[in-house]
XYZ file of C-alpha atoms in Angstrom:
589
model
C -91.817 104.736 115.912
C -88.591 104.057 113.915
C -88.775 102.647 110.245
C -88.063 99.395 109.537
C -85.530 98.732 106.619
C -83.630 95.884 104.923
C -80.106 96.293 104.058
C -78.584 93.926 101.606
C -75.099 92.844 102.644
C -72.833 91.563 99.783
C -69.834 89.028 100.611
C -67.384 86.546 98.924
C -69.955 83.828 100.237
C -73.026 85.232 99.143
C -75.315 88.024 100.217
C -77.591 88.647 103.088
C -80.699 90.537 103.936
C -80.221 92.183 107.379
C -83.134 94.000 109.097
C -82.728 97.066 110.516
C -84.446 100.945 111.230
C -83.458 104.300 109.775
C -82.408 105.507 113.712
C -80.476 102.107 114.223
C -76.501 102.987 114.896
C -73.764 102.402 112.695
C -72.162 100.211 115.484
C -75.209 98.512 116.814
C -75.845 97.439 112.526
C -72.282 96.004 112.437
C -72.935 94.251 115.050
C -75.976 92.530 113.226
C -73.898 91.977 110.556
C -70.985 90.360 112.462
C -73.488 87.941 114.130
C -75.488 86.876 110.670
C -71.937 86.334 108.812
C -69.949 84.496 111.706
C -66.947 87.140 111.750
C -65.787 88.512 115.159
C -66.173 92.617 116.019
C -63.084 93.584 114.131
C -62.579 90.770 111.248
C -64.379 92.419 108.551
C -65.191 95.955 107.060
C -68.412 97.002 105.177
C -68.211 100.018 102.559
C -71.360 101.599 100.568
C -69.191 100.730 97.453
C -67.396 97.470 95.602
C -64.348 99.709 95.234
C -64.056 99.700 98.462
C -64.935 103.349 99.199
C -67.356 105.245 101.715
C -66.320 102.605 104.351
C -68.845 102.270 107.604
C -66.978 102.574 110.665
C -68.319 101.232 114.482
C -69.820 104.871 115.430
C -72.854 106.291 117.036
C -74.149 107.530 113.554
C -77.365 106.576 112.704
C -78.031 104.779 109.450
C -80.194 107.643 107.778
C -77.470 110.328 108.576
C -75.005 108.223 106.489
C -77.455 107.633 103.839
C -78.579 104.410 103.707
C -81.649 103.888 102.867
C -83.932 100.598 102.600
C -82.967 98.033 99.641
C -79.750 99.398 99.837
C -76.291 97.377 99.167
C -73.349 97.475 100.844
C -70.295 95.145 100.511
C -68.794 93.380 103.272
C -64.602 91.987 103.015
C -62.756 89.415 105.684
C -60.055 91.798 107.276
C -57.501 89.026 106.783
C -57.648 89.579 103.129
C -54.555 89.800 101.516
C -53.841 92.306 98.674
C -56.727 93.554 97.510
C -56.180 91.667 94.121
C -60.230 90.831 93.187
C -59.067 89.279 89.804
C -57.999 86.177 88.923
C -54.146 85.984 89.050
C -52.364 84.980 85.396
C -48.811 83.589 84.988
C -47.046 83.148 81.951
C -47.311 80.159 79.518
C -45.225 77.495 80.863
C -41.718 77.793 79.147
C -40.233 74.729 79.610
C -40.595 71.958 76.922
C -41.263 69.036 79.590
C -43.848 68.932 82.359
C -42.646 67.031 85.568
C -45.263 64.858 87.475
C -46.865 65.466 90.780
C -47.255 62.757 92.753
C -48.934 64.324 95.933
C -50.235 67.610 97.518
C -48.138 70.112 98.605
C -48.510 74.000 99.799
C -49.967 76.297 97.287
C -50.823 80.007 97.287
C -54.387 80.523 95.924
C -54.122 82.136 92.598
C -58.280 82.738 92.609
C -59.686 85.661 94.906
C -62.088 83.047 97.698
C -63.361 83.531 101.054
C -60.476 84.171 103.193
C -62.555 83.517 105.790
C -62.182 79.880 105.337
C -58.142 78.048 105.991
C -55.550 78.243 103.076
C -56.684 74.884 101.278
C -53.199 72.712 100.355
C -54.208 71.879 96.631
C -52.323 69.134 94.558
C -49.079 70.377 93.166
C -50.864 69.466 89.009
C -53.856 71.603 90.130
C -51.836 74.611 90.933
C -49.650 74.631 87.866
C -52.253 74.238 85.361
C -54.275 77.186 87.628
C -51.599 79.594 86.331
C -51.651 78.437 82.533
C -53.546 80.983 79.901
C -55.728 77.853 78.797
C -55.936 78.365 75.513
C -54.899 77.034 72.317
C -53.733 78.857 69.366
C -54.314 78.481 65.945
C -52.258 79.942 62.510
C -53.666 83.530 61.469
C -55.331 83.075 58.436
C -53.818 86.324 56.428
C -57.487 86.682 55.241
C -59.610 86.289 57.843
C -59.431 87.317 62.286
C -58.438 83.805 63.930
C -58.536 84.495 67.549
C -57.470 81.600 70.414
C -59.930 78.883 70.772
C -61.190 78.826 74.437
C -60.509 75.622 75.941
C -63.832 75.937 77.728
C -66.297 76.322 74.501
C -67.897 72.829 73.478
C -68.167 73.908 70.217
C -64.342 73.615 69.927
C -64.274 70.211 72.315
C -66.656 68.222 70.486
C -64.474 69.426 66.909
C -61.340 68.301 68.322
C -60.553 64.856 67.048
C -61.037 62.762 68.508
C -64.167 64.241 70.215
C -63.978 65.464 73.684
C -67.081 64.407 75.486
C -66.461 66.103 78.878
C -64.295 69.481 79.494
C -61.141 69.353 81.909
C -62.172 70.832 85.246
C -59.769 73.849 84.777
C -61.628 74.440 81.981
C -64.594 74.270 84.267
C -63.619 76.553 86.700
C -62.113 78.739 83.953
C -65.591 78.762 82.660
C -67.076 79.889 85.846
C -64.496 82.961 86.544
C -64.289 84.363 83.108
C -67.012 86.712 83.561
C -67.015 90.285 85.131
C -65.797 89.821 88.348
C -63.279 86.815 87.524
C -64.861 84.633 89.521
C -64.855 86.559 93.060
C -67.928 85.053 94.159
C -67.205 81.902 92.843
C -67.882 78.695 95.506
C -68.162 74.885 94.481
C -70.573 74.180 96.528
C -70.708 70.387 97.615
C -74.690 68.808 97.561
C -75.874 67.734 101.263
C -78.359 65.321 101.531
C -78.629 65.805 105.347
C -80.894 67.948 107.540
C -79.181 71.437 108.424
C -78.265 70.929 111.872
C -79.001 73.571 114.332
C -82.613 74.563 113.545
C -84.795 75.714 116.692
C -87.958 76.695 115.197
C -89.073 72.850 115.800
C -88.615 69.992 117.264
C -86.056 67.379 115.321
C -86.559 64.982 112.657
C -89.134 62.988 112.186
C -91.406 65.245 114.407
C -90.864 68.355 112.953
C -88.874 69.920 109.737
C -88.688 73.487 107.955
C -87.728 74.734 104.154
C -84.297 76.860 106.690
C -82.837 72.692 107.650
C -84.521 70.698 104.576
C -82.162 69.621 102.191
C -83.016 70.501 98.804
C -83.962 68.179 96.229
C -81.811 66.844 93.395
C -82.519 66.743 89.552
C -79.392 64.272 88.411
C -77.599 65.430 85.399
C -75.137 63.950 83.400
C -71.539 66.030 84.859
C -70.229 68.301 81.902
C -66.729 67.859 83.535
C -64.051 65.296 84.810
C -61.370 65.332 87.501
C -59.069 63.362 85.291
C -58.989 63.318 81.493
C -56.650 60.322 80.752
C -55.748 57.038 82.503
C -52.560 55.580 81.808
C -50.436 52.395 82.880
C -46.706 52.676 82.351
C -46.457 49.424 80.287
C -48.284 46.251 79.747
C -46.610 44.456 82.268
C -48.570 46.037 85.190
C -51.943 44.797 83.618
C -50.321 41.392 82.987
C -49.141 40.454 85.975
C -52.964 42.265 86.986
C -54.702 39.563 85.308
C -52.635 36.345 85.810
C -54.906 35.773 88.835
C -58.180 35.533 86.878
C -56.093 33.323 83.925
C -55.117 30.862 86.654
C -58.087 30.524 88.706
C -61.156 32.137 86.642
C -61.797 34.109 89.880
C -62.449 37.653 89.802
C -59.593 40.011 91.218
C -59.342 43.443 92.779
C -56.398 46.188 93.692
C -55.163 49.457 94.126
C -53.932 52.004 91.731
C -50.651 53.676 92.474
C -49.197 56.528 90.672
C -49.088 60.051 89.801
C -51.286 63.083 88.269
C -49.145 64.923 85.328
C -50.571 67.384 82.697
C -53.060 65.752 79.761
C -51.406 67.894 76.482
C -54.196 66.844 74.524
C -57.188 67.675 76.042
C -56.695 71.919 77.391
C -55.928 72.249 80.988
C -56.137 68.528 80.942
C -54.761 65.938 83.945
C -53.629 62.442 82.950
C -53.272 59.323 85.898
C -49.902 57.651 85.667
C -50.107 54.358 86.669
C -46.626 52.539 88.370
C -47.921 50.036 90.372
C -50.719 47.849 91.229
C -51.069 46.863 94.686
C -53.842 43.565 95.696
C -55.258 43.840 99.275
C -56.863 40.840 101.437
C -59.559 39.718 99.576
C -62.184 36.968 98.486
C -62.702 36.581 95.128
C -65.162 34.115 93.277
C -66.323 33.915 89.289
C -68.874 36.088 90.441
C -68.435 37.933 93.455
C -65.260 39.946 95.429
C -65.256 40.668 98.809
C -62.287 43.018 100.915
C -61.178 42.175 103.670
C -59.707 44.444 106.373
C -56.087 45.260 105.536
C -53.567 45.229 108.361
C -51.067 46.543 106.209
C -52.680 49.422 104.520
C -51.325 52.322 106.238
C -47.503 50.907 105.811
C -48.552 50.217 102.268
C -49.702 54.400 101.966
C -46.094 55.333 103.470
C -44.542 53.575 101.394
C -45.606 54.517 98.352
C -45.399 58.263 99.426
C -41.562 57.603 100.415
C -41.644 56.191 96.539
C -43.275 59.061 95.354
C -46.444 57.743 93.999
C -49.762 57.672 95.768
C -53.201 55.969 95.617
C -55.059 57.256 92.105
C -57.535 54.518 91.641
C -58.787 51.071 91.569
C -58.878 48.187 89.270
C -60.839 45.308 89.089
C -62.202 42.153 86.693
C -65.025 41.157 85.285
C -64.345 38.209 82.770
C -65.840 35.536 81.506
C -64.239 32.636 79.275
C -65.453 32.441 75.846
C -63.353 30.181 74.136
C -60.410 28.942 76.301
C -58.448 27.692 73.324
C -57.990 30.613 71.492
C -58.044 33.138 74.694
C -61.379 35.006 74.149
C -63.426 36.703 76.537
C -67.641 37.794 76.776
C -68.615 41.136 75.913
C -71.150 42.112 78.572
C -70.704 45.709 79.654
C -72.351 47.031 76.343
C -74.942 49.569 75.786
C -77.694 46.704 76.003
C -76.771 45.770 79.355
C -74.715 48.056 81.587
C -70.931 50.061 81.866
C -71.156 50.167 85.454
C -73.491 48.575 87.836
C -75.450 50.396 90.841
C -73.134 48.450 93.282
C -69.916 49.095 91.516
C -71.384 53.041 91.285
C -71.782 52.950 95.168
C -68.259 51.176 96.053
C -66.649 54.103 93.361
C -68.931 56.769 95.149
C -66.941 55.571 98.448
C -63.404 55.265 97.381
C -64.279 59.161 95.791
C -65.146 60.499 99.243
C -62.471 58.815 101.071
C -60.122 60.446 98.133
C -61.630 63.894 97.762
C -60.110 66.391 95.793
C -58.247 70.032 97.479
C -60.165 73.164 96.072
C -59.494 76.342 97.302
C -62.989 77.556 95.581
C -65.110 74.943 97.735
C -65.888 76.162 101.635
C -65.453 73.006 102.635
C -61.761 72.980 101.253
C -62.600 69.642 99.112
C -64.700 69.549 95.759
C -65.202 66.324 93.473
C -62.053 63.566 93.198
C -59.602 62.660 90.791
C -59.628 58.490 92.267
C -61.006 56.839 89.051
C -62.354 53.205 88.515
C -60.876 50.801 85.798
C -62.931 47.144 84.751
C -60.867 44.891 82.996
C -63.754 43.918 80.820
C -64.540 41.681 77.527
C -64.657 43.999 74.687
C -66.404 43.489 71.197
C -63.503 42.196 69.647
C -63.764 39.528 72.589
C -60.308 40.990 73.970
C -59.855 41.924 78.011
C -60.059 45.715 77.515
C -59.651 48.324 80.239
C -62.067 50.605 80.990
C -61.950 53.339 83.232
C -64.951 55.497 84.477
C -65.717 58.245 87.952
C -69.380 58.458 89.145
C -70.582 62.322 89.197
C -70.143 64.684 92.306
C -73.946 63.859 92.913
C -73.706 60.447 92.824
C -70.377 61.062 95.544
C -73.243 63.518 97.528
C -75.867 60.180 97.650
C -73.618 57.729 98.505
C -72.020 59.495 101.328
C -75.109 60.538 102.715
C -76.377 57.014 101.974
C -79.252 57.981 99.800
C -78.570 55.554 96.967
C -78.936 51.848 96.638
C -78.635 48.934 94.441
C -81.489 46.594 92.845
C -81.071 42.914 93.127
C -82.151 41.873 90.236
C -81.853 44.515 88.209
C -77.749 46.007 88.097
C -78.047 48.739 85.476
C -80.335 50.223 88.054
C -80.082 52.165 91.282
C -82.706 52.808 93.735
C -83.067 56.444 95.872
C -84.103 55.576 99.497
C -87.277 56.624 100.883
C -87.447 59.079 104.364
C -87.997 57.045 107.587
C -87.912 58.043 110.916
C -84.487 57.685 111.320
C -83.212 59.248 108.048
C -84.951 62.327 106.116
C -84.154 61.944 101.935
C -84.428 64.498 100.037
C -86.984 63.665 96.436
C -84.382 62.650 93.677
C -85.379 63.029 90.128
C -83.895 62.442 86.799
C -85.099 63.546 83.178
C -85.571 61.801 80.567
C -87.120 62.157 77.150
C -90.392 60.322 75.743
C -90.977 59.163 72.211
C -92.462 62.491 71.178
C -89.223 64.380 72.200
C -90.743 65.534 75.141
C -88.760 66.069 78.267
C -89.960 63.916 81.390
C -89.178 64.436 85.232
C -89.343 60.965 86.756
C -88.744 60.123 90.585
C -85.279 58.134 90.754
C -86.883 55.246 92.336
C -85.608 53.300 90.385
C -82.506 54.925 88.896
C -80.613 54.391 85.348
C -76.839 54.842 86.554
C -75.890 55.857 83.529
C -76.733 59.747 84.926
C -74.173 58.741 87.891
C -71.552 57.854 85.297
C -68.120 59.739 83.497
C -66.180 57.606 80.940
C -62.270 58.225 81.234
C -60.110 56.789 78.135
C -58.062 54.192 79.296
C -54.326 53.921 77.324
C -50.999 51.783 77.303
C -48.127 54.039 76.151
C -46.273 52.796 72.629
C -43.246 53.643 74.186
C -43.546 51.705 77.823
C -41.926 53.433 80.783
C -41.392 51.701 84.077
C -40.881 53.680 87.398
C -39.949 50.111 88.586
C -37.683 48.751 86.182
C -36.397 45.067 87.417
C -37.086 42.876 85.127
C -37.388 39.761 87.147
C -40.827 38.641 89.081
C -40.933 38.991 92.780
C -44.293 36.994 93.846
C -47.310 39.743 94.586
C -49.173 39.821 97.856
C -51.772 38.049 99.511
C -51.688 35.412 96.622
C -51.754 32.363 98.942
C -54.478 30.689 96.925
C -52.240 30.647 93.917
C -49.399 29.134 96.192
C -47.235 32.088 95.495
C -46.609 33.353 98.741
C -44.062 35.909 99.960
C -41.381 34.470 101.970
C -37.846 34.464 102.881
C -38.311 31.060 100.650
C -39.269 33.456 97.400
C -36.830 36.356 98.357
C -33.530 33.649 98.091
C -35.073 32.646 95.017
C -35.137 36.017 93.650
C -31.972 37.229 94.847
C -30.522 33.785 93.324
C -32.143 34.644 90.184
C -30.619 38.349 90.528
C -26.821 37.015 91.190
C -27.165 35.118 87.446
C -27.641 38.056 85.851
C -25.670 41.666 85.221
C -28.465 43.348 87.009
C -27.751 46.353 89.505
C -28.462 47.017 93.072
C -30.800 49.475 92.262
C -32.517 47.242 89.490
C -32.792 44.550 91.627
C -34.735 46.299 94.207
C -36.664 48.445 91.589
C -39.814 46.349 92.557
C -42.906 47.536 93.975
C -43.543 44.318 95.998
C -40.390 43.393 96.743
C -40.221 46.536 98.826
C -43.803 45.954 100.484
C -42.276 42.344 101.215
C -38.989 44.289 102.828
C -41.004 46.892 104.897
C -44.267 44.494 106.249
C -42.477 41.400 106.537
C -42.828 40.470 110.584
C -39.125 38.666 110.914
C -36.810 40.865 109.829
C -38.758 44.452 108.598
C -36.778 47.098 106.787
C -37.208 50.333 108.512
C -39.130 52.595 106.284
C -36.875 55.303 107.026
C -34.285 53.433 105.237
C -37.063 54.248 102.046
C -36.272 57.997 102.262
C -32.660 56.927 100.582
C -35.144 55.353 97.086
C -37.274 57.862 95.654
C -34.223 59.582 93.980
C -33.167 56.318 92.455
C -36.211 53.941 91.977
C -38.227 55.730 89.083
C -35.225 56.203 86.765
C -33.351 58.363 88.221
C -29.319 58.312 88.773
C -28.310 54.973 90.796
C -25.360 56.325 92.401
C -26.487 57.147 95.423
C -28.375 54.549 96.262
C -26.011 51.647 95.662
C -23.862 54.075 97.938
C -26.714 53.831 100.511
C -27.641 50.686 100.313
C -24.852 48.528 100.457
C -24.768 47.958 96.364
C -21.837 47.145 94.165
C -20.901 50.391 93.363
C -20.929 50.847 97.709
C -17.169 52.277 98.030
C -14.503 51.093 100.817
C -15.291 53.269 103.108
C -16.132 51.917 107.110
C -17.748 55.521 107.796
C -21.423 54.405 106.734
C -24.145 52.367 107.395
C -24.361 49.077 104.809
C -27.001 46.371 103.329
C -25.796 42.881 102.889
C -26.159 41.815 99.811
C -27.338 38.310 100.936
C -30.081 39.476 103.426
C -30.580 43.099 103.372
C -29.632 43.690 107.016
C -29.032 47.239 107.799
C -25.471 46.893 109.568
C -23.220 49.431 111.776
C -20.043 50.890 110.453
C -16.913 49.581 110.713
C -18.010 45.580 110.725
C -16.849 43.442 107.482
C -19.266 40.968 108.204
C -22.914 40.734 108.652
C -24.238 40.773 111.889
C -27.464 38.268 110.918
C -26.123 35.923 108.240
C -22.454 36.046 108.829
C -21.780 36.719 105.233
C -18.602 38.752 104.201
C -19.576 42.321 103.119
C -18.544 42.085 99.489
């Protein structure tokens, strides 16, 4: 009778324990293997070393002739690996004195050895330049003593840095996890499931039957050592102005969308700061207590639009005020240490706008690990001031919302609740710890929860020098106000464009606003094409004007017949060669 054995299998996902006897084949073994791991016959090859020598081929050798004996390892790699680079890849400091922005994702070429196994993963544009920075900072030699570069990743150095730096980039994170002997070439961010593995057929399903192979494990919450985004920053005051002229004029509470882009953070290592352009307000219900979102028709045309402008959706924004003393413009400080920062429902509602917005990592399986989308309450502060506050919830807290694990307490806001199993859901046990009054450590079952462990504070700043990607300087009314009577109209477009003619003001300035060109594209009598958008994003943003007067019909627009014009009284698109416009009659110039 042949000899059992167990051969460990080593791969870029993890290893594997495959049984086997001493008389079993080479090829009847890799065909084991192939099964366990998911590849096909010929997608992978298995050597008895990590250099990749002594490789196994598919032959009628048994194992003990080739010398493998039980307990041994072997090391399996995807066939469709490229070069056999097993080390991260490094790139030269970044030269240039300025850092652009990236607004969106685009293709990238993983720079970190992963499972090749898995698709290329697109990752944003930021995430792949500061991938290839050295990530560290360096300090004057002292001619006495050996100063080497800090490492961006020690906490030491983070929490010396001043001001303080609570929570490390993520770069730094992920630097932290490949700087050790084998750079990182088993790395995997693995995202937390709270579901049953699906696919078990030892049993029958849940609730009759369950096994430790399909049981989700369970979760001790800790507070995240890292953040998606470092810094969150609106272009100028104006943005949070207009923001807030809701609540001023109706003491209702107000919510909306966060458009922008991700640059580099310079002062925070391998840091990402959020731009913010542009604030967009969908359908909504808000009381002095109480907002409610309603469905948008207009969302998706909202999302192209923006992307034609080159900005996209980083966040969301909303108010919780409370009058103090109406004469001399103070507000309550609530959100305090005492009370709360974040309640369980605003934790869930973040949890959900994370998900929908999850972040492109090639070192995840899944392709997608964490967010950058960020929350900001325009809050009293101590002074009695609005202040802005931004904050994410934690990759766990993401994990229990989407799996719809967590709840809020009615009565109670600082506090969240973890679900208990029923026969229609299994929940894994949720814990948190928590220290007593002898400085003792204490596991307690997260039922209920402090959300504090769910919570990431992001600093919140206005720029001294204001920039504005949108740069008229007149008001064009914002959307779905109705109940302050501004509406957007034909009505409120003459007015602005009357406003526009008084002044010196540019074609291009004159469009340069953000809801002026949601009115133009989602208007239902007389929509601009959004194509006609792909002519803006090289002028709107403050870059050269030229060529979009030329486009666009503006006063710079030269005498030629040959091109496609606006009319500079209603924006109809017109057909070469006429001299008047073919809605409003109006002369051309």
């Amino acid at each position: 009778m042949a000899e059992n054995i167990i051969i460990r299998v080593q791969s870029p996902e993890g290893m594997k324990k495959i049984a086997s006897t001493k008389r079993e084949t080479a090829a009847a073994f890799l065909k084991k293997v192939a099964k366990e791991f998911g590849f096909s016959s010929n997608g992978f090859s298995i050597y008895l070393n990590r250099n990749k020598t002594g490789e196994i081929l598919s032959q009628n050798k048994t194992l003990s002739l080739l010398k493998i004996k039980h307990g041994d390892m072997l090391f399996l790699f995807p066939s469709s690996a490229g070069p056999s680079s097993e080390n991260m890849d490094t790139a030269q400091p970044h030269t240039s004195s300025s850092y652009p922005s990236f607004p969106s994702s685009s293709s990238s070429s993983s720079s970190l050895s992963r499972s090749h196994s898995a698709p290329q993963i697109q990752e944003d544009e930021i995430d792949q330049y500061l991938s290839k920075q050295e990530g560290k900072i360096y300090r004057n030699r002292d001619p006495q003593l050996i100063a080497d570069p800090h490492d961006t990743k020690e906490q030491y150095y983070l929490n010396h840095l001043d001001p303080p730096v609570k929570h490390m980039s993520f770069h730094a994170y992920i630097r932290k996890l490949t700087g050790g002997a084998d750079k990182g070439k088993f790395v995997a961010l693995e995202n937390i499931s709270c579901k049953i593995k699906s696919g078990c057929e030892g049993h029958p399903p849940w609730p009759e039957g369950i096994c430790t192979k399909c049981q989700p494990s369970a979760i001790t919450l800790n507070r995240q050592k890292y953040r998606a985004v470092d810094n969150i920053m609106f272009e100028n005051h104006t943005i949070a102005d207009r923001f807030l002229d809701f609540w001023r004029k109706t003491g209702n509470q107000r919510m909306g969308y966060l458009y922008g882009r991700y640059t580099e953070h310079k002062d925070i290592p391998l840091g990402i700061r959020a731009e913010v352009a542009a604030i967009y307000e969908p359908p909504q219900i808000g009381t002095q207590n109480s907002l409610e979102l309603i469905e948008d028709p207009k969302a998706e045309a909202v999302e192209e639009i923006a992307a034609k402008l080159g900005l996209r959706k980083v966040g969301w924004i909303f108010t919780d005020l409370l009058s103090e003393d109406t004469r001399i413009g103070t507000v309550r400080y609530t959100r305090n240490k005492d009370s709360f920062f974040l309640s369980a429902e605003e934790c869930i509602t973040a949890g959900h706008f994370q998900n929908q917005h999850a972040n492109a990592c090639r070192l995840s399986p899944d392709g997608h690990f964490g967010s950058k989308f960020f929350t900001v309450v325009a809050t009293g502060g101590p002074d009695n001031q609005v202040h802005f506050e931004g904050y994410q919830v934690s990759n766990q807290c993401m994990a229990l919302v989407r799996d719809e694990c967590l709840l809020p307490c009615r009565d109670a806001p600082e506090l969240g609740y973890a679900k208990e199993s029923s026969t229609e859901q299994y929940v894994p046990d949720v814990f948190y710890k928590d220290t007593d009054k002898f400085g003792n450590d204490i596991t307690h079952l997260a039922r209920p929860l402090p959300v504090e462990y769910l919570i990431i504070d992001i600093t919140t700043t206005f720029p001294k020098d204001p920039v504005f990607t949108f740069s008229s300087t007149l008001r064009f009314p914002i959307e779905n106000r109705d109940a302050l009577g501004e509406t957007q109209d034909f009505h409120s477009l003459a007015t602005y464009l009357s406003q526009c003619s008084s002044s010196s003001s540019s074609f291009l300035d004159i469009v340069s606003d953000f809801h002026l060109l949601l009115f133009l594209v989602t208007n239902e009598v007389m929509p601009l094409q959004i194509i006609s958008l792909m002519l803006i994003p090289g002028t709107v943003g403050g870059q050269p004007s030229g060529s979009l007067d030329y486009a666009m019909g503006g006063p710079t627009l030269p005498q030629s017949s040959s091109a496609v014009w606006s009319c500079l009284h209603c924006t109809f698109m017109n057909q070469p060669g006429t001299e008047h416009c073919e809605m409003c009659s109006l002369p051309r110039s």
